[in-house]
Coordinates of C-alpha atoms in Angstrom, one line a residue:
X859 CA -8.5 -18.6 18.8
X860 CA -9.4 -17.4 22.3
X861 CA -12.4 -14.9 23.1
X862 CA -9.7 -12.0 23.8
X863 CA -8.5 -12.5 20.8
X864 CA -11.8 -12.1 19.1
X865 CA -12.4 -9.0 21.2
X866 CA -9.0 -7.2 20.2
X867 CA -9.7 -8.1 16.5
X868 CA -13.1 -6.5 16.9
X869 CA -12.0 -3.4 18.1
X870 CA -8.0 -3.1 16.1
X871 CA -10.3 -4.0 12.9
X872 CA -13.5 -4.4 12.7
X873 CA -14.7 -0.5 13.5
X874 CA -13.4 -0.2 9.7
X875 CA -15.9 -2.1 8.3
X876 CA -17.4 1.0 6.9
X877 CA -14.7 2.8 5.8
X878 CA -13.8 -0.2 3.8
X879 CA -17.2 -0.9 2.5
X880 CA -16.6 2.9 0.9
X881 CA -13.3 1.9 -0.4
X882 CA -14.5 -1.3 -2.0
X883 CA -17.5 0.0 -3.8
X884 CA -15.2 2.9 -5.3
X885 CA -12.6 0.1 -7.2
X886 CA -15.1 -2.6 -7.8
X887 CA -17.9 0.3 -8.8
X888 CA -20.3 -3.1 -7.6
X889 CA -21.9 -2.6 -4.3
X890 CA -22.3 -6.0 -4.4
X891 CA -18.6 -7.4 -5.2
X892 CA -17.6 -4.7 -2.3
X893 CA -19.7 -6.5 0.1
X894 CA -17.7 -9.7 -1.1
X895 CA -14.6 -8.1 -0.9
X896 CA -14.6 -6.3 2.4
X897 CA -15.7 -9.7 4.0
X898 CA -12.7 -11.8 1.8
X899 CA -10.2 -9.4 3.3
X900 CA -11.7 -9.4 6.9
X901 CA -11.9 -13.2 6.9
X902 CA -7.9 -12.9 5.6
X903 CA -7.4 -10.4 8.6
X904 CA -8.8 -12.9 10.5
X905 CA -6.5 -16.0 9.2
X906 CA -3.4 -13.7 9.8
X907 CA -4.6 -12.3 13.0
X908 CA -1.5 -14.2 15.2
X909 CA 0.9 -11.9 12.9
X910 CA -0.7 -8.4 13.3
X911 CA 1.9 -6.7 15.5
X912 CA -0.4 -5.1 18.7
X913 CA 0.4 -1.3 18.7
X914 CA 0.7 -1.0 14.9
X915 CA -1.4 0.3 12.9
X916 CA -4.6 -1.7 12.1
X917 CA -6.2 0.7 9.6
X918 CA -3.1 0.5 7.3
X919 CA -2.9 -3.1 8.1
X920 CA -6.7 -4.2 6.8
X921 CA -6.3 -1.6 4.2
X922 CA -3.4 -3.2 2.4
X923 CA -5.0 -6.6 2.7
X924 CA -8.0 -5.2 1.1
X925 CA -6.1 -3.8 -1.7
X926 CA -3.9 -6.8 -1.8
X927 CA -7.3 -9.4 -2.0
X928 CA -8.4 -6.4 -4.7
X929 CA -5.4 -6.7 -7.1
X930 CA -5.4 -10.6 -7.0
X931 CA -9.0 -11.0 -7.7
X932 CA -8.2 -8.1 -10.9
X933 CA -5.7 -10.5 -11.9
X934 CA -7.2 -13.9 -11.1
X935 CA -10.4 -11.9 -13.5
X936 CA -7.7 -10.9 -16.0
X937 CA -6.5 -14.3 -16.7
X938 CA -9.4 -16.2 -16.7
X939 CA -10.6 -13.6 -19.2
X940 CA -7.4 -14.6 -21.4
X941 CA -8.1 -18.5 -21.1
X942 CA -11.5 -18.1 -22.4
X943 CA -10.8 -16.0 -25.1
X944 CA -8.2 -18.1 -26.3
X945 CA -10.8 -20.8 -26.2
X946 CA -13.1 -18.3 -28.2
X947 CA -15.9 -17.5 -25.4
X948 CA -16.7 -13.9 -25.8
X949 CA -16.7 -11.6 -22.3
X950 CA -17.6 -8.3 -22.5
X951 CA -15.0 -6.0 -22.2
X952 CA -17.3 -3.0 -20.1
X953 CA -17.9 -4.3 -16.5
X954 CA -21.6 -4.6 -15.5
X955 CA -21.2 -1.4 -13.5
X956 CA -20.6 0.4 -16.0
X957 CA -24.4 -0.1 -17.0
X958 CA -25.7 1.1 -13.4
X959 CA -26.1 4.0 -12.0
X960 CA -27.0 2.7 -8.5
X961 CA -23.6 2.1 -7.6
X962 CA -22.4 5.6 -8.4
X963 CA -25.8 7.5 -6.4
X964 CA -25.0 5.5 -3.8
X965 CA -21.3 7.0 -3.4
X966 CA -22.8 10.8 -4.1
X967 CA -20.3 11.4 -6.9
X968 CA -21.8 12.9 -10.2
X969 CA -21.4 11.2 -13.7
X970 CA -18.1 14.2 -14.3
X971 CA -16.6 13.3 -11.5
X972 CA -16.8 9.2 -12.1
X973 CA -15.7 9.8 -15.8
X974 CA -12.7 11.8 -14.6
X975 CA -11.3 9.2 -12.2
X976 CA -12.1 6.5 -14.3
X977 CA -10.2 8.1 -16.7
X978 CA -7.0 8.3 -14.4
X979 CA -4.3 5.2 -14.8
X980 CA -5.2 3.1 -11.9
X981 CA -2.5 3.9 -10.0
X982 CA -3.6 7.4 -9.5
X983 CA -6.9 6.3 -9.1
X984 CA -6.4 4.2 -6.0
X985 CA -3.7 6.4 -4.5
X986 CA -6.8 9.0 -4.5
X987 CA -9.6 6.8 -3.7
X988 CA -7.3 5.8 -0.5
X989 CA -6.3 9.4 0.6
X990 CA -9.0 11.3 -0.9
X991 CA -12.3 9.4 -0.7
X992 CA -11.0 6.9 2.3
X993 CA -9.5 10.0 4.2
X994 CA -6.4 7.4 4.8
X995 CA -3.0 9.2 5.6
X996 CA -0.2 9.1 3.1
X997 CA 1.8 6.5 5.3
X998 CA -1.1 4.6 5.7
X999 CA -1.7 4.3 2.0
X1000 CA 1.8 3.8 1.9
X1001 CA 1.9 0.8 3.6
X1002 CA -1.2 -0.6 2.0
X1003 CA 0.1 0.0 -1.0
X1004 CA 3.8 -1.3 0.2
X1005 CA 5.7 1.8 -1.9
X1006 CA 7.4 4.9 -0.5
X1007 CA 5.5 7.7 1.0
X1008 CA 6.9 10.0 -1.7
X1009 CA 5.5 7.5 -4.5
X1010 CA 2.0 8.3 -2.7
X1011 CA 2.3 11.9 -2.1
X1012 CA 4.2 12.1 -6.1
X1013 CA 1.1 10.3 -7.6
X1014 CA -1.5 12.0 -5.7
X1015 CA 0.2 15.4 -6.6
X1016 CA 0.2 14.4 -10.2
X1017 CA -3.6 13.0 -9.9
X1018 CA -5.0 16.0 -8.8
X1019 CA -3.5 17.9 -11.3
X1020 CA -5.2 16.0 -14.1
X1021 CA -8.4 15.5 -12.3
X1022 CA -8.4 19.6 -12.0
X1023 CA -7.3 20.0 -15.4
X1024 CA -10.2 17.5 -16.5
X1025 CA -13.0 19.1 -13.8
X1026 CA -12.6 23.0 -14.2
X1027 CA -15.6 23.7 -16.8
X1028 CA -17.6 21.4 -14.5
X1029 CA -16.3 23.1 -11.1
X1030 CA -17.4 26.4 -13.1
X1031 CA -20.6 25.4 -14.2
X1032 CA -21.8 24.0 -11.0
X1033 CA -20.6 27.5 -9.0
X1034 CA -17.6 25.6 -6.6
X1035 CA -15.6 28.2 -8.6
X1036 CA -15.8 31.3 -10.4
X1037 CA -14.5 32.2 -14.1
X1038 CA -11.4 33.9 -14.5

């Protein structure tokens, strides 16, 4: 590709990169596998370059490919998981971050807070990773999500709620709210 198109790349999607990077490390919990993922979906970015529509939006855009390259590798990990246990090699069911705490000092979020969202079905979890922790709009993660705006603001709602529900004694004990 030509220079200018290197250039309009650069500036449509690659001012992102750290907004991503964030995003990455909160669903692979692997500062690491966020680095690889981040540059997977720019290099796909990249590839599909000649079919991102100039004027649209590019954070939405790289967004859903980075959720997109996230799901497939979950699945492409999933099955490989199921061909080798039906071979009879044992993988541990926990993922290694699981047994770190670097990844989780490194996003500022205390050990409540992870347990809570972990503890969310995943799609709640990304809806409020996306809006909450990536600060993208609900048509944004709408489109990188490719569902209705009212599936995102319905499981966001709903998300919340639980995440309150699980978080009060916690929001109580640390002062962000007083008892009743």
């Amino acid at each position: 590709m030509r220079d200018d198109h290197r250039e309009d790349f650069d500036q449509t999607i690659l001012r992102y990169s750290d907004e991503l990077y964030g995003t990455a490390v909160r669903l692979t919990r692997d500062p690491n596998e966020a680095e690889d993922l981040v540059q997977e979906a720019v290099m796909r970015a990249w590839a599909y370059w000649d079919r991102f529509q100039a004027g649209t939006n590019g954070r939405a855009w790289i967004h859903r490919i980075l959720m997109n390259t996230f799901i497939n590798g979950y699945r492409r990990k999933k099955r490989e998981r199921n061909v080798m246990s039906q071979v009879g090699v044992q993988i541990a069911d926990k993922p290694q971050w699981i047994h770190s705490d670097e990844g989780r000092r490194r996003e500022g979020l205390g050990d409540e807070v992870e347990r809570a969202l972990e503890a969310l079905p995943e799609d709640f979890r990304t809806v409020v990773l996306m809006v909450d922790g990536s600060g993208l709009s609900y048509r944004e993660a709408a489109t990188a999500l490719d569902c209705p705006i009212g599936t995102v603001m319905s499981r966001l709602h709903r998300a919340r709620k639980r995440l309150q529900g699980e978080l009060q004694g916690y929001a109580r004990e640390e002062g962000y709210v007083q008892a009743a």
